[in-house]
Tab-separated table of C-alpha atoms and ligand atoms in Angstrom:
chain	number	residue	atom	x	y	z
A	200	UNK	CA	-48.543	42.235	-33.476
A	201	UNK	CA	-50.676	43.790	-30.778
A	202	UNK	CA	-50.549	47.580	-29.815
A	203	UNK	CA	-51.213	48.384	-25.810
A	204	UNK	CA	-52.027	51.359	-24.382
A	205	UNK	CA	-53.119	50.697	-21.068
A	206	UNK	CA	-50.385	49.964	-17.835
A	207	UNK	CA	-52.365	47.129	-16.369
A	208	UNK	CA	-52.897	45.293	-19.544
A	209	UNK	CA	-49.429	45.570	-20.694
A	210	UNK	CA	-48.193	44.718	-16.943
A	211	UNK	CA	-51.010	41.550	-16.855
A	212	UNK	CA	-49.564	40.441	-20.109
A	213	UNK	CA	-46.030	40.696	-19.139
A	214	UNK	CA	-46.815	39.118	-15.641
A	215	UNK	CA	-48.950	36.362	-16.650
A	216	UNK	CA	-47.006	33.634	-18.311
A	217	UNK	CA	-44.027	33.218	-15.539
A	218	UNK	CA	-46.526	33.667	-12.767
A	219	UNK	CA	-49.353	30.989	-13.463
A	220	UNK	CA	-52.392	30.786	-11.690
A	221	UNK	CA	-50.013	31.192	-8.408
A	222	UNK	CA	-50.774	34.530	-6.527
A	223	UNK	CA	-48.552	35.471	-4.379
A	224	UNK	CA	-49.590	37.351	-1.100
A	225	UNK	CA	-46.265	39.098	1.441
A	226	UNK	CA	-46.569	40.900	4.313
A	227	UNK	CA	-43.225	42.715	5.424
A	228	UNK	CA	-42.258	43.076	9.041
A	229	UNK	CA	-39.310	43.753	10.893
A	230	UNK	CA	-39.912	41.030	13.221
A	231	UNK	CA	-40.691	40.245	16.601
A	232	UNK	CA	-44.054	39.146	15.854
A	233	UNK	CA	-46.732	40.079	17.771
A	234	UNK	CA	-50.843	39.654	17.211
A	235	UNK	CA	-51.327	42.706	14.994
A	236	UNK	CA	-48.525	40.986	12.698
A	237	UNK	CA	-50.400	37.922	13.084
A	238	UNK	CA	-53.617	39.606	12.054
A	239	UNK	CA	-51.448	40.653	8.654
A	240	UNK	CA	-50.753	37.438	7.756
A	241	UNK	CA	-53.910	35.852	8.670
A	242	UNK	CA	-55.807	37.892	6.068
A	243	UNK	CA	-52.576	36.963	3.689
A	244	UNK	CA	-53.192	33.798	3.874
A	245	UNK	CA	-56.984	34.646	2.573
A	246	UNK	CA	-55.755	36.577	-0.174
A	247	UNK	CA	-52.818	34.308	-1.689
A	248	UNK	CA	-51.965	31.331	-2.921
A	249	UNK	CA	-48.659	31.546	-1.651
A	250	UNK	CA	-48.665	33.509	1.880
A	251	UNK	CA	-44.864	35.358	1.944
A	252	UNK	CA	-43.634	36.972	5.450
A	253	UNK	CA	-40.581	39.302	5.650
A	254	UNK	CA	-38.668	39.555	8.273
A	255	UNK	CA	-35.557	42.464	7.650
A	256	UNK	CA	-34.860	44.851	10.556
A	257	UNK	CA	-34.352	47.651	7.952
A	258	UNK	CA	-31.133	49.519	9.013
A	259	UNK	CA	-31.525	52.619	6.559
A	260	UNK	CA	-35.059	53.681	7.726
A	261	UNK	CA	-33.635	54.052	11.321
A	262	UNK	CA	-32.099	57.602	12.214
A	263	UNK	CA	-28.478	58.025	14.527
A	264	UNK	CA	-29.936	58.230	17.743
A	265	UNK	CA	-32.546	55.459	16.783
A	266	UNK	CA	-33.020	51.937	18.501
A	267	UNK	CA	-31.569	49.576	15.457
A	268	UNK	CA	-28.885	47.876	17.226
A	269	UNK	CA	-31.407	47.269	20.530
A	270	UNK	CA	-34.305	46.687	18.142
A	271	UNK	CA	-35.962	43.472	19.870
A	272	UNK	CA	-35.671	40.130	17.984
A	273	UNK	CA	-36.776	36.556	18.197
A	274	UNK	CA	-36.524	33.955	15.337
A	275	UNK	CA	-37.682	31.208	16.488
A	276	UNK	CA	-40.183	33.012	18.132
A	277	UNK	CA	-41.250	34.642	15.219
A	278	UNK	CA	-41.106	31.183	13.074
A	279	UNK	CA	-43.987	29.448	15.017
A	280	UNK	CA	-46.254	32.724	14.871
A	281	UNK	CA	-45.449	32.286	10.969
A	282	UNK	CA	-46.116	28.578	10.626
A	283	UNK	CA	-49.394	29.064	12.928
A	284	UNK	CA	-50.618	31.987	10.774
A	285	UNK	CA	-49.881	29.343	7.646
A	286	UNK	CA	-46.892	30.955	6.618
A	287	UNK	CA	-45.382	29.185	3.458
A	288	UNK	CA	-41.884	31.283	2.986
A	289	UNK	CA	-40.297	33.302	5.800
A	290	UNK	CA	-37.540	35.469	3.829
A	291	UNK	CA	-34.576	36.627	6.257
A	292	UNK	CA	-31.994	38.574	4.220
A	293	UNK	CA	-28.886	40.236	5.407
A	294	UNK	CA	-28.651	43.500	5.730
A	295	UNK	CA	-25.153	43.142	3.807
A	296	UNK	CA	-27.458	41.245	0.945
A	297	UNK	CA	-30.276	43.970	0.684
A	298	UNK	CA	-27.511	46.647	0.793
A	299	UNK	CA	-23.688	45.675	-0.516
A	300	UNK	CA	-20.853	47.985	-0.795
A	301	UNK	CA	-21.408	50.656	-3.404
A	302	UNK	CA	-25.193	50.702	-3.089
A	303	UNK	CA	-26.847	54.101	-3.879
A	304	UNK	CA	-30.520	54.005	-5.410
A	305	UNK	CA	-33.253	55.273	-3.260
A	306	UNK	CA	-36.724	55.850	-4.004
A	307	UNK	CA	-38.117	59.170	-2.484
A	308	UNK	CA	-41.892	59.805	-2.235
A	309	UNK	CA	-42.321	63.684	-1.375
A	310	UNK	CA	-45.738	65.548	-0.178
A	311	UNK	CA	-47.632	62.796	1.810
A	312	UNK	CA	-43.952	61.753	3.363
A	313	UNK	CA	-42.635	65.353	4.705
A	314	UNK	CA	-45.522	65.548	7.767
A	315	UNK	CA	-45.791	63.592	10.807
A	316	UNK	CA	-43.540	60.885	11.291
A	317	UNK	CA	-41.102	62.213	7.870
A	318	UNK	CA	-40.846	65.878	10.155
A	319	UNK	CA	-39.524	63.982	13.256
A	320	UNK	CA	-37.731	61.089	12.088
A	321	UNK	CA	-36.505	62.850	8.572
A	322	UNK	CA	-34.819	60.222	5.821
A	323	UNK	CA	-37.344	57.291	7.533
A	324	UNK	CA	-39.830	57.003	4.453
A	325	UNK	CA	-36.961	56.942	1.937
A	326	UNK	CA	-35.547	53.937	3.555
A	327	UNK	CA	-39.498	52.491	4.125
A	328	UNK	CA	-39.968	53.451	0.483
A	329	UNK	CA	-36.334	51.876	-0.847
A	330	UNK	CA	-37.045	48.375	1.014
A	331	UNK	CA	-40.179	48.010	0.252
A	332	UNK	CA	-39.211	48.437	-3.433
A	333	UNK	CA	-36.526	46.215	-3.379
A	334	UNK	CA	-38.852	43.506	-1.398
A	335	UNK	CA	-41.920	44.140	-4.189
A	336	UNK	CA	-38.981	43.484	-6.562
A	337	UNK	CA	-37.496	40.385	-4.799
A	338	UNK	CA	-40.835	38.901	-4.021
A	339	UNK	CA	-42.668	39.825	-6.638
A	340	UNK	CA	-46.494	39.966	-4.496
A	341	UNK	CA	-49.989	40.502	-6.442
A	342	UNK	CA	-50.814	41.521	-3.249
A	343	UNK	CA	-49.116	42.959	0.106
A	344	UNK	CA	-51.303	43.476	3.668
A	345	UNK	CA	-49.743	46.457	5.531
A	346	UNK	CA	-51.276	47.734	8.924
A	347	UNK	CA	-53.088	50.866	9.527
A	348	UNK	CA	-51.265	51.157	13.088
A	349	UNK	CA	-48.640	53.043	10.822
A	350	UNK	CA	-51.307	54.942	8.773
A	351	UNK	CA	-48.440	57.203	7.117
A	352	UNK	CA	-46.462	54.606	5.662
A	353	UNK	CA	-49.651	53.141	4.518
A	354	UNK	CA	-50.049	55.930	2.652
A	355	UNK	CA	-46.665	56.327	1.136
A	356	UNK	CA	-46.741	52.889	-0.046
A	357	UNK	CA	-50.027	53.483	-1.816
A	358	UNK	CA	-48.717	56.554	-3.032
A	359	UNK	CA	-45.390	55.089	-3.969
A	360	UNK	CA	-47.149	51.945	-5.999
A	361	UNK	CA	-49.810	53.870	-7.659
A	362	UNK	CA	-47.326	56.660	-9.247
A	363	UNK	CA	-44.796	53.694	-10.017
A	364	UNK	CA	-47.077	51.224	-11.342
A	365	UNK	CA	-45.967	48.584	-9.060
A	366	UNK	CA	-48.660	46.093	-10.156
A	367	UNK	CA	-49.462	45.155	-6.684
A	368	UNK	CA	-52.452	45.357	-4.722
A	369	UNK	CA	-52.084	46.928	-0.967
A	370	UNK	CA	-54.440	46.390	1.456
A	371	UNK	CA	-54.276	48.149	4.921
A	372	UNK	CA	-55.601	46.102	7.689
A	373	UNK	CA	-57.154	47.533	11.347
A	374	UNK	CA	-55.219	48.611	14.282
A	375	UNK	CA	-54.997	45.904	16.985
A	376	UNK	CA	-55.097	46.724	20.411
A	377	UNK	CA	-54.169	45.171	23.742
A	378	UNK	CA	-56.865	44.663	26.061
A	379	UNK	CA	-56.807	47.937	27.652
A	380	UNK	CA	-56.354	49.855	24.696
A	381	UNK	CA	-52.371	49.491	24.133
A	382	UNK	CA	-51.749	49.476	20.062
A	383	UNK	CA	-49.544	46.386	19.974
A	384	UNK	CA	-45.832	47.678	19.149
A	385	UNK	CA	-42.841	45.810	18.698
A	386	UNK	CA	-41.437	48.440	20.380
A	387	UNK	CA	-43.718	47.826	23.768
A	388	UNK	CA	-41.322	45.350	24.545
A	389	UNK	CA	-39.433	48.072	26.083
A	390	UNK	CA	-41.873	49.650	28.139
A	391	UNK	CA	-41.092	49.054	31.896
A	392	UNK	CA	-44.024	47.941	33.528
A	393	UNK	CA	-44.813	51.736	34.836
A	394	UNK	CA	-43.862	53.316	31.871
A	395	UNK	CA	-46.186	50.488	30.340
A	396	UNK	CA	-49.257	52.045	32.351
A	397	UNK	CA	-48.151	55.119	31.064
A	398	UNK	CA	-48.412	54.615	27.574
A	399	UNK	CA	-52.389	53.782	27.722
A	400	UNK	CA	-52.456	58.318	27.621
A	401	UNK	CA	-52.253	57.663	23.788
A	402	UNK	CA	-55.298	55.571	23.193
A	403	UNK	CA	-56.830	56.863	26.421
A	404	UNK	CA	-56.748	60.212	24.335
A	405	UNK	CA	-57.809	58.995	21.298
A	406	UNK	CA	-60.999	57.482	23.137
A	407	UNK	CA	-61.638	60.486	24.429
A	408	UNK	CA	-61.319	62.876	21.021
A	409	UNK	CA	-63.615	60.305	19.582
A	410	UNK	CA	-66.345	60.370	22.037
A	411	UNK	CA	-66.168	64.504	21.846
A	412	UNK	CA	-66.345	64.126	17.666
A	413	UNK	CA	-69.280	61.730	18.111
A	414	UNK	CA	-70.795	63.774	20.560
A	415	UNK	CA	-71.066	66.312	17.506
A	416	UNK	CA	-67.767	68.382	18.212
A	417	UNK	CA	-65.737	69.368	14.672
A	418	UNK	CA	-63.421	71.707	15.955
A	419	UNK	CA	-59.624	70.753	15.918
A	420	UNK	CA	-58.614	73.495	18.530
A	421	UNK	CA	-61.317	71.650	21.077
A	422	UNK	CA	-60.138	68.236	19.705
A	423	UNK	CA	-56.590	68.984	19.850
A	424	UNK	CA	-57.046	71.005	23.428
A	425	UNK	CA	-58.722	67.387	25.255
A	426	UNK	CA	-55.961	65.444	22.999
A	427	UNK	CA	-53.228	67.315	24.707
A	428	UNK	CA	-54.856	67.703	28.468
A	429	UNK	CA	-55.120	63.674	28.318
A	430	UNK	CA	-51.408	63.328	27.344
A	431	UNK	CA	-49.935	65.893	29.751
A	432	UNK	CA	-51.431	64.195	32.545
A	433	UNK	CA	-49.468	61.535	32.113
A	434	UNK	CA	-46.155	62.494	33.744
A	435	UNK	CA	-43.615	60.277	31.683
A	436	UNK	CA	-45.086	61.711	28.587
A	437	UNK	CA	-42.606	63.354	26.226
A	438	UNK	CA	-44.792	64.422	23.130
A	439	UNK	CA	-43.302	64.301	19.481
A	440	UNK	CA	-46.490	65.223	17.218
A	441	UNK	CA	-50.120	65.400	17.786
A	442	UNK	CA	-52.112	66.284	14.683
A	443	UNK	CA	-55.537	66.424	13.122
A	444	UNK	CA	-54.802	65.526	9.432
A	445	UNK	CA	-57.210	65.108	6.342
A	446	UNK	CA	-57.228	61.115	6.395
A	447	UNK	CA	-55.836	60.745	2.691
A	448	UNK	CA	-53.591	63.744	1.982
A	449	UNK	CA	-52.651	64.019	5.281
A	450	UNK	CA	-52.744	67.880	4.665
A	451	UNK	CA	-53.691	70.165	7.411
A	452	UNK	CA	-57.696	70.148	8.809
A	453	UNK	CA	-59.270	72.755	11.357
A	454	UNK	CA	-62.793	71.436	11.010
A	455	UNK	CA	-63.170	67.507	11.625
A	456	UNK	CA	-65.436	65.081	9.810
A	457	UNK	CA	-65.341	61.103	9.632
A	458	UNK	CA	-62.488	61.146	7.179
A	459	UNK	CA	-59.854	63.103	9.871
A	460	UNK	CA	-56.893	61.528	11.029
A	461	UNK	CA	-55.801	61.936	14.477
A	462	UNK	CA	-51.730	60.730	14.933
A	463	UNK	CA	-50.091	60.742	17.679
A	464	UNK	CA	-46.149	60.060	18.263
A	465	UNK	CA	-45.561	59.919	21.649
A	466	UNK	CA	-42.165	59.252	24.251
A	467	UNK	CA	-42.635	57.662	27.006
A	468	UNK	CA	-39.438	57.509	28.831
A	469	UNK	CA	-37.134	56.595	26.362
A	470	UNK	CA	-39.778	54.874	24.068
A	471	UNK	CA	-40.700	56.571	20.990
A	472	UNK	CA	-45.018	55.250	20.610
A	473	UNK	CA	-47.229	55.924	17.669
A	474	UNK	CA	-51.073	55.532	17.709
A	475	UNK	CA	-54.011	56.664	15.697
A	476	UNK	CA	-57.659	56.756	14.254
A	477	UNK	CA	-59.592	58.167	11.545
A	478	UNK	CA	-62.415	60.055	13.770
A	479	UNK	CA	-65.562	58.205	11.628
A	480	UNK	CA	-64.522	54.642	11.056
A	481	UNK	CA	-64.900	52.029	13.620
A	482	UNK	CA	-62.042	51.553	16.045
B	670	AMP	P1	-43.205	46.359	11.843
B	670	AMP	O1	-42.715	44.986	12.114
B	670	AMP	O2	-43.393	47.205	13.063
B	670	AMP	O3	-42.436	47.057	10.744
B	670	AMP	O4	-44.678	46.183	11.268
B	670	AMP	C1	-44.915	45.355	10.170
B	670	AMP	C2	-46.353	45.544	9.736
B	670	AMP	O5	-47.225	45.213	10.814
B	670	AMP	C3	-46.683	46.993	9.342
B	670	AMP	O6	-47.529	46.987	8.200
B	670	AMP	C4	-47.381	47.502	10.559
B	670	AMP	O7	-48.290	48.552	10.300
B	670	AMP	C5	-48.137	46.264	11.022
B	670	AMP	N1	-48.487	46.381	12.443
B	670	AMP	C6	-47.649	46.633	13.470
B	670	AMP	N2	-48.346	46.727	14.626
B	670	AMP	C7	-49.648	46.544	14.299
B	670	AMP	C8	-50.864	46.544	15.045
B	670	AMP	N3	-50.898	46.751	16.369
B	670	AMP	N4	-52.024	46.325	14.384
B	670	AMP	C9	-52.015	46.118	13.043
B	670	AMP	N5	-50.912	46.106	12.283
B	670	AMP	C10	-49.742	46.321	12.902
Protein backbone atom coordinates (compact mmCIF):
# COMPACT_ATOMS: atom_id res chain seq x y z
CA UNK A 1 0.00 0.00 0.00
CA UNK A 2 1.38 3.44 -0.71
CA UNK A 3 0.00 6.72 0.93
CA UNK A 4 0.17 10.07 -1.49
CA UNK A 5 -0.09 13.33 -0.57
CA UNK A 6 0.98 15.32 -3.31
CA UNK A 7 -1.54 16.14 -6.69
CA UNK A 8 1.15 15.63 -9.25
CA UNK A 9 2.41 12.41 -7.91
CA UNK A 10 -0.90 10.91 -7.45
CA UNK A 11 -2.00 12.40 -11.04
CA UNK A 12 1.67 10.99 -12.62
CA UNK A 13 0.83 7.69 -11.10
CA UNK A 14 -2.65 7.53 -12.27
CA UNK A 15 -1.59 8.90 -15.78
CA UNK A 16 1.36 6.88 -16.39
CA UNK A 17 0.48 3.33 -17.18
CA UNK A 18 -2.36 4.02 -20.04
CA UNK A 19 -0.28 6.82 -21.44
CA UNK A 20 3.28 5.25 -22.12
CA UNK A 21 6.13 7.09 -23.08
CA UNK A 22 3.58 8.86 -25.72
CA UNK A 23 3.14 12.65 -24.91
CA UNK A 24 0.62 14.10 -26.33
CA UNK A 25 0.83 17.85 -27.45
CA UNK A 26 -3.01 19.83 -28.84
CA UNK A 27 -3.45 23.06 -29.84
CA UNK A 28 -7.25 24.15 -30.10
CA UNK A 29 -8.47 26.48 -32.78
CA UNK A 30 -11.57 27.36 -34.26
CA UNK A 31 -10.26 27.10 -37.64
CA UNK A 32 -9.45 28.96 -40.56
CA UNK A 33 -5.88 28.62 -40.12
CA UNK A 34 -3.74 31.26 -40.54
CA UNK A 35 0.31 31.72 -39.68
CA UNK A 36 -0.08 32.58 -36.00
CA UNK A 37 -2.07 29.10 -35.81
CA UNK A 38 0.66 27.69 -37.72
CA UNK A 39 3.23 29.10 -35.33
CA UNK A 40 1.02 27.04 -32.46
CA UNK A 41 1.43 23.99 -33.92
CA UNK A 42 4.88 24.32 -35.08
CA UNK A 43 6.16 24.60 -31.50
CA UNK A 44 3.53 21.51 -30.83
CA UNK A 45 5.11 19.55 -32.85
CA UNK A 46 8.50 20.35 -30.69
CA UNK A 47 6.86 19.60 -27.60
CA UNK A 48 4.89 16.20 -28.38
CA UNK A 49 5.09 13.05 -29.46
CA UNK A 50 1.83 13.12 -30.85
CA UNK A 51 1.02 16.81 -32.29
CA UNK A 52 -3.17 17.12 -31.82
CA UNK A 53 -5.03 20.20 -33.67
CA UNK A 54 -8.68 21.15 -32.87
CA UNK A 55 -10.71 22.50 -35.02
CA UNK A 56 -14.54 23.31 -33.25
CA UNK A 57 -16.12 26.69 -34.07
CA UNK A 58 -17.35 26.85 -30.41
CA UNK A 59 -21.05 27.98 -30.59
CA UNK A 60 -21.53 28.69 -26.71
CA UNK A 61 -18.59 31.17 -26.33
CA UNK A 62 -20.24 33.38 -29.06
CA UNK A 63 -22.87 36.05 -27.77
CA UNK A 64 -26.56 36.86 -29.87
CA UNK A 65 -25.41 39.50 -31.93
CA UNK A 66 -22.01 37.63 -32.50
CA UNK A 67 -20.53 36.37 -35.94
CA UNK A 68 -20.99 32.32 -35.37
CA UNK A 69 -23.09 31.53 -38.23
CA UNK A 70 -20.68 33.94 -40.69
CA UNK A 71 -17.63 32.77 -38.76
CA UNK A 72 -15.13 32.07 -41.81
CA UNK A 73 -14.24 28.39 -42.53
CA UNK A 74 -12.07 26.30 -44.76
CA UNK A 75 -11.33 22.53 -44.27
CA UNK A 76 -9.42 21.65 -46.67
CA UNK A 77 -7.71 24.68 -46.36
CA UNK A 78 -7.07 24.24 -42.95
CA UNK A 79 -5.99 20.36 -43.52
CA UNK A 80 -2.81 21.18 -45.60
CA UNK A 81 -1.70 24.03 -43.05
CA UNK A 82 -2.12 20.96 -40.50
CA UNK A 83 -0.29 18.29 -42.46
CA UNK A 84 2.54 21.03 -43.34
CA UNK A 85 2.88 22.04 -39.66
CA UNK A 86 3.19 17.94 -39.08
CA UNK A 87 -0.10 17.59 -37.79
CA UNK A 88 -0.80 13.87 -36.76
CA UNK A 89 -4.75 14.09 -35.68
CA UNK A 90 -7.04 16.91 -36.81
CA UNK A 91 -10.24 16.41 -34.42
CA UNK A 92 -13.54 17.99 -36.03
CA UNK A 93 -16.50 17.34 -33.69
CA UNK A 94 -20.03 18.44 -34.08
CA UNK A 95 -21.31 20.90 -32.31
CA UNK A 96 -24.40 18.43 -31.66
CA UNK A 97 -21.47 15.86 -30.30
CA UNK A 98 -19.65 18.40 -27.91
CA UNK A 99 -23.13 19.61 -26.77
CA UNK A 100 -26.37 17.02 -27.04
CA UNK A 101 -29.77 17.70 -25.85
CA UNK A 102 -29.96 18.05 -22.10
CA UNK A 103 -26.41 19.33 -21.67
CA UNK A 104 -25.88 21.68 -18.65
CA UNK A 105 -22.29 21.62 -16.93
CA UNK A 106 -20.22 24.67 -17.30
CA UNK A 107 -17.08 25.55 -15.79
CA UNK A 108 -16.90 29.27 -14.61
CA UNK A 109 -13.54 30.92 -13.76
CA UNK A 110 -14.41 34.35 -11.90
CA UNK A 111 -11.84 37.39 -11.06
CA UNK A 112 -9.27 37.25 -13.98
CA UNK A 113 -12.51 36.50 -16.44
CA UNK A 114 -14.97 39.57 -15.41
CA UNK A 115 -12.46 42.49 -17.12
CA UNK A 116 -11.74 43.15 -20.61
CA UNK A 117 -13.04 40.92 -23.07
CA UNK A 118 -15.59 38.98 -20.05
CA UNK A 119 -17.12 42.99 -19.52
CA UNK A 120 -17.93 43.29 -23.29
CA UNK A 121 -18.65 39.99 -24.52
CA UNK A 122 -20.18 38.62 -20.96
CA UNK A 123 -20.80 34.51 -20.81
CA UNK A 124 -17.56 34.23 -23.52
CA UNK A 125 -14.96 32.71 -20.95
CA UNK A 126 -17.52 30.25 -19.56
CA UNK A 127 -17.99 28.78 -22.92
CA UNK A 128 -13.82 29.21 -23.60
CA UNK A 129 -13.48 27.65 -20.15
CA UNK A 130 -16.35 24.67 -20.75
CA UNK A 131 -14.66 23.60 -24.24
CA UNK A 132 -11.54 23.70 -23.36
CA UNK A 133 -12.40 21.35 -20.46
CA UNK A 134 -14.23 19.07 -22.36
CA UNK A 135 -11.28 19.07 -25.17
CA UNK A 136 -8.43 18.55 -22.14
CA UNK A 137 -10.87 15.74 -21.25
CA UNK A 138 -11.39 14.28 -24.78
CA UNK A 139 -7.80 14.65 -25.74
CA UNK A 140 -6.22 14.11 -22.87
CA UNK A 141 -2.75 16.65 -23.76
CA UNK A 142 0.49 16.73 -21.35
CA UNK A 143 0.78 19.75 -22.99
CA UNK A 144 -1.47 22.48 -24.92
CA UNK A 145 0.25 25.76 -26.93
CA UNK A 146 -2.27 28.66 -26.73
CA UNK A 147 -1.41 32.19 -28.24
CA UNK A 148 -0.72 35.30 -26.42
CA UNK A 149 -2.73 37.32 -29.24
CA UNK A 150 -5.69 36.46 -26.78
CA UNK A 151 -3.66 37.21 -23.58
CA UNK A 152 -7.01 36.95 -21.39
CA UNK A 153 -7.98 33.62 -22.25
CA UNK A 154 -4.43 32.71 -21.77
CA UNK A 155 -4.85 33.59 -18.53
CA UNK A 156 -8.09 31.96 -17.70
CA UNK A 157 -6.87 28.77 -18.96
CA UNK A 158 -3.85 28.95 -16.68
CA UNK A 159 -6.00 29.97 -14.05
CA UNK A 160 -8.64 27.41 -14.82
CA UNK A 161 -5.86 24.35 -14.97
CA UNK A 162 -3.87 25.37 -12.05
CA UNK A 163 -7.02 25.63 -9.51
CA UNK A 164 -8.43 22.33 -11.22
CA UNK A 165 -5.42 20.35 -11.38
CA UNK A 166 -5.75 19.65 -14.96
CA UNK A 167 -2.35 17.91 -15.24
CA UNK A 168 -1.48 19.72 -18.33
CA UNK A 169 1.18 21.96 -19.18
CA UNK A 170 0.14 25.41 -21.11
CA UNK A 171 2.41 27.25 -22.88
CA UNK A 172 1.51 30.71 -24.43
CA UNK A 173 3.27 31.42 -27.60
CA UNK A 174 4.09 35.23 -29.21
CA UNK A 175 1.76 37.37 -31.08
CA UNK A 176 2.27 37.15 -34.88
CA UNK A 177 1.92 39.98 -36.94
CA UNK A 178 1.36 40.79 -40.60
CA UNK A 179 3.95 42.68 -42.23
CA UNK A 180 2.77 46.02 -41.38
CA UNK A 181 1.89 45.33 -38.01
CA UNK A 182 -1.74 43.61 -38.48
CA UNK A 183 -2.10 40.79 -35.51
CA UNK A 184 -3.20 37.93 -37.76
CA UNK A 185 -7.09 37.29 -36.95
CA UNK A 186 -9.30 34.86 -38.29
CA UNK A 187 -11.55 37.43 -38.15
CA UNK A 188 -9.38 39.82 -40.72
CA UNK A 189 -10.90 37.91 -43.27
CA UNK A 190 -13.64 40.32 -43.04
CA UNK A 191 -11.94 43.44 -43.20
CA UNK A 192 -12.69 45.25 -46.55
CA UNK A 193 -9.64 46.32 -48.00
CA UNK A 194 -10.17 50.08 -46.47
CA UNK A 195 -11.42 49.01 -43.38
CA UNK A 196 -8.24 46.65 -43.61
CA UNK A 197 -5.93 49.91 -43.64
CA UNK A 198 -7.89 50.95 -40.91
CA UNK A 199 -7.30 48.39 -38.54
CA UNK A 200 -3.27 48.99 -38.50
CA UNK A 201 -4.65 52.16 -35.56
CA UNK A 202 -4.43 49.15 -33.10
CA UNK A 203 -0.85 48.12 -33.45
CA UNK A 204 0.02 51.55 -34.83
CA UNK A 205 -1.02 52.55 -31.15
CA UNK A 206 0.54 50.00 -29.43
CA UNK A 207 3.94 51.00 -31.24
CA UNK A 208 3.52 54.15 -30.22
CA UNK A 209 2.64 53.54 -26.19
CA UNK A 210 5.71 51.41 -26.32
CA UNK A 211 8.14 53.80 -27.68
CA UNK A 212 6.67 56.56 -24.97
CA UNK A 213 7.18 53.63 -22.01
CA UNK A 214 10.69 53.02 -23.35
CA UNK A 215 11.35 56.48 -23.67
CA UNK A 216 10.96 56.37 -19.71
CA UNK A 217 7.14 57.39 -19.50
CA UNK A 218 5.09 55.23 -16.54
CA UNK A 219 2.09 57.09 -16.43
CA UNK A 220 -1.20 55.34 -17.64
CA UNK A 221 -3.17 58.71 -18.07
CA UNK A 222 -0.16 59.80 -20.71
CA UNK A 223 -0.11 56.16 -22.02
CA UNK A 224 -3.72 55.81 -22.25
CA UNK A 225 -4.12 59.69 -23.62
CA UNK A 226 -1.48 58.77 -27.00
CA UNK A 227 -3.35 55.17 -26.98
CA UNK A 228 -6.63 56.86 -27.56
CA UNK A 229 -5.41 60.02 -29.89
CA UNK A 230 -3.87 57.14 -32.27
CA UNK A 231 -7.22 55.24 -32.37
CA UNK A 232 -9.56 58.22 -32.83
CA UNK A 233 -7.75 59.24 -35.77
CA UNK A 234 -8.74 56.54 -37.45
CA UNK A 235 -12.27 57.37 -38.64
CA UNK A 236 -13.86 53.76 -38.90
CA UNK A 237 -12.76 53.17 -35.40
CA UNK A 238 -15.50 52.12 -33.00
CA UNK A 239 -13.61 51.47 -29.61
CA UNK A 240 -14.79 48.60 -27.17
CA UNK A 241 -11.94 48.66 -24.33
CA UNK A 242 -8.59 50.15 -24.04
CA UNK A 243 -6.82 49.31 -20.79
CA UNK A 244 -3.54 49.34 -18.94
CA UNK A 245 -3.76 46.10 -16.83
CA UNK A 246 -1.18 44.46 -14.34
CA UNK A 247 0.10 41.67 -16.89
CA UNK A 248 -0.90 38.62 -14.55
CA UNK A 249 -3.94 39.67 -12.51
CA UNK A 250 -5.09 41.75 -14.99
CA UNK A 251 -6.20 44.11 -12.08
CA UNK A 252 -6.18 47.77 -12.57
CA UNK A 253 -2.46 49.77 -12.96
CA UNK A 254 -1.93 53.70 -12.99
CA UNK A 255 1.84 53.51 -12.96
CA UNK A 256 3.42 51.23 -15.83
CA UNK A 257 6.43 48.95 -15.60
CA UNK A 258 7.61 45.99 -17.98
CA UNK A 259 5.03 43.64 -16.58
CA UNK A 260 1.77 46.06 -17.83
CA UNK A 261 -0.59 44.88 -20.20
CA UNK A 262 -1.94 47.11 -22.75
CA UNK A 263 -5.43 45.43 -24.54
CA UNK A 264 -7.13 46.77 -26.89
CA UNK A 265 -10.68 45.58 -28.43
CA UNK A 266 -11.37 47.52 -31.19
CA UNK A 267 -14.51 47.81 -34.16
CA UNK A 268 -13.70 48.60 -37.17
CA UNK A 269 -16.78 48.80 -39.19
CA UNK A 270 -18.54 45.91 -38.28
CA UNK A 271 -15.37 43.93 -37.18
CA UNK A 272 -14.87 43.39 -33.62
CA UNK A 273 -10.34 43.39 -33.43
CA UNK A 274 -8.31 42.56 -30.40
CA UNK A 275 -4.55 43.37 -30.03
CA UNK A 276 -2.02 43.67 -27.29
CA UNK A 277 1.48 43.80 -25.52
CA UNK A 278 3.00 43.57 -22.25
CA UNK A 279 4.96 47.13 -22.28
CA UNK A 280 8.64 45.29 -21.28
CA UNK A 281 8.82 42.11 -23.27
CA UNK A 282 9.87 42.03 -26.79
CA UNK A 283 7.19 42.48 -29.42
P1 LIG B 1 -8.76 30.89 -32.68
O1 LIG B 1 -8.81 29.96 -33.83
O2 LIG B 1 -8.92 32.34 -33.04
O3 LIG B 1 -9.66 30.46 -31.54
O4 LIG B 1 -7.28 30.80 -32.11
C1 LIG B 1 -6.74 29.56 -31.76
C2 LIG B 1 -5.41 29.81 -31.06
O5 LIG B 1 -4.54 30.52 -31.94
C3 LIG B 1 -5.54 30.67 -29.80
O6 LIG B 1 -4.68 30.16 -28.79
C4 LIG B 1 -5.11 32.02 -30.28
O7 LIG B 1 -4.57 32.84 -29.27
C5 LIG B 1 -4.02 31.65 -31.29
N1 LIG B 1 -3.80 32.75 -32.23
C6 LIG B 1 -4.73 33.36 -32.99
N2 LIG B 1 -4.16 34.37 -33.69
C7 LIG B 1 -2.86 34.39 -33.34
C8 LIG B 1 -1.74 35.21 -33.70
N3 LIG B 1 -1.85 36.22 -34.57
N4 LIG B 1 -0.54 34.94 -33.14
C9 LIG B 1 -0.41 33.92 -32.26
N5 LIG B 1 -1.41 33.12 -31.87
C10 LIG B 1 -2.62 33.35 -32.40
Amino acid sequence: MQIINSIIHMQALAIAPERGERRISFVPTMGFLHEGHASLLREGRKRGDVLVLSIFVNPIQFGQNEDLDSYPRNMERDCQIAEACGVDIVFIPSAAEMYPHGFQTGVTVRDIALPLCGASRPGHFDGVATVVTKLFNIVRPDVAIFGRKDYQQLAVIRRMTGDLNMPVEIVGMPIVREVDGLAMSSRNAYLTPVERQGALCLSRSIKRVRELFAGGELSVAVLMEEALTVIKRESLADIDYIEFRDGTLLHEVTIADGSTLLALAVKIGQTRLIDNTVLGEES
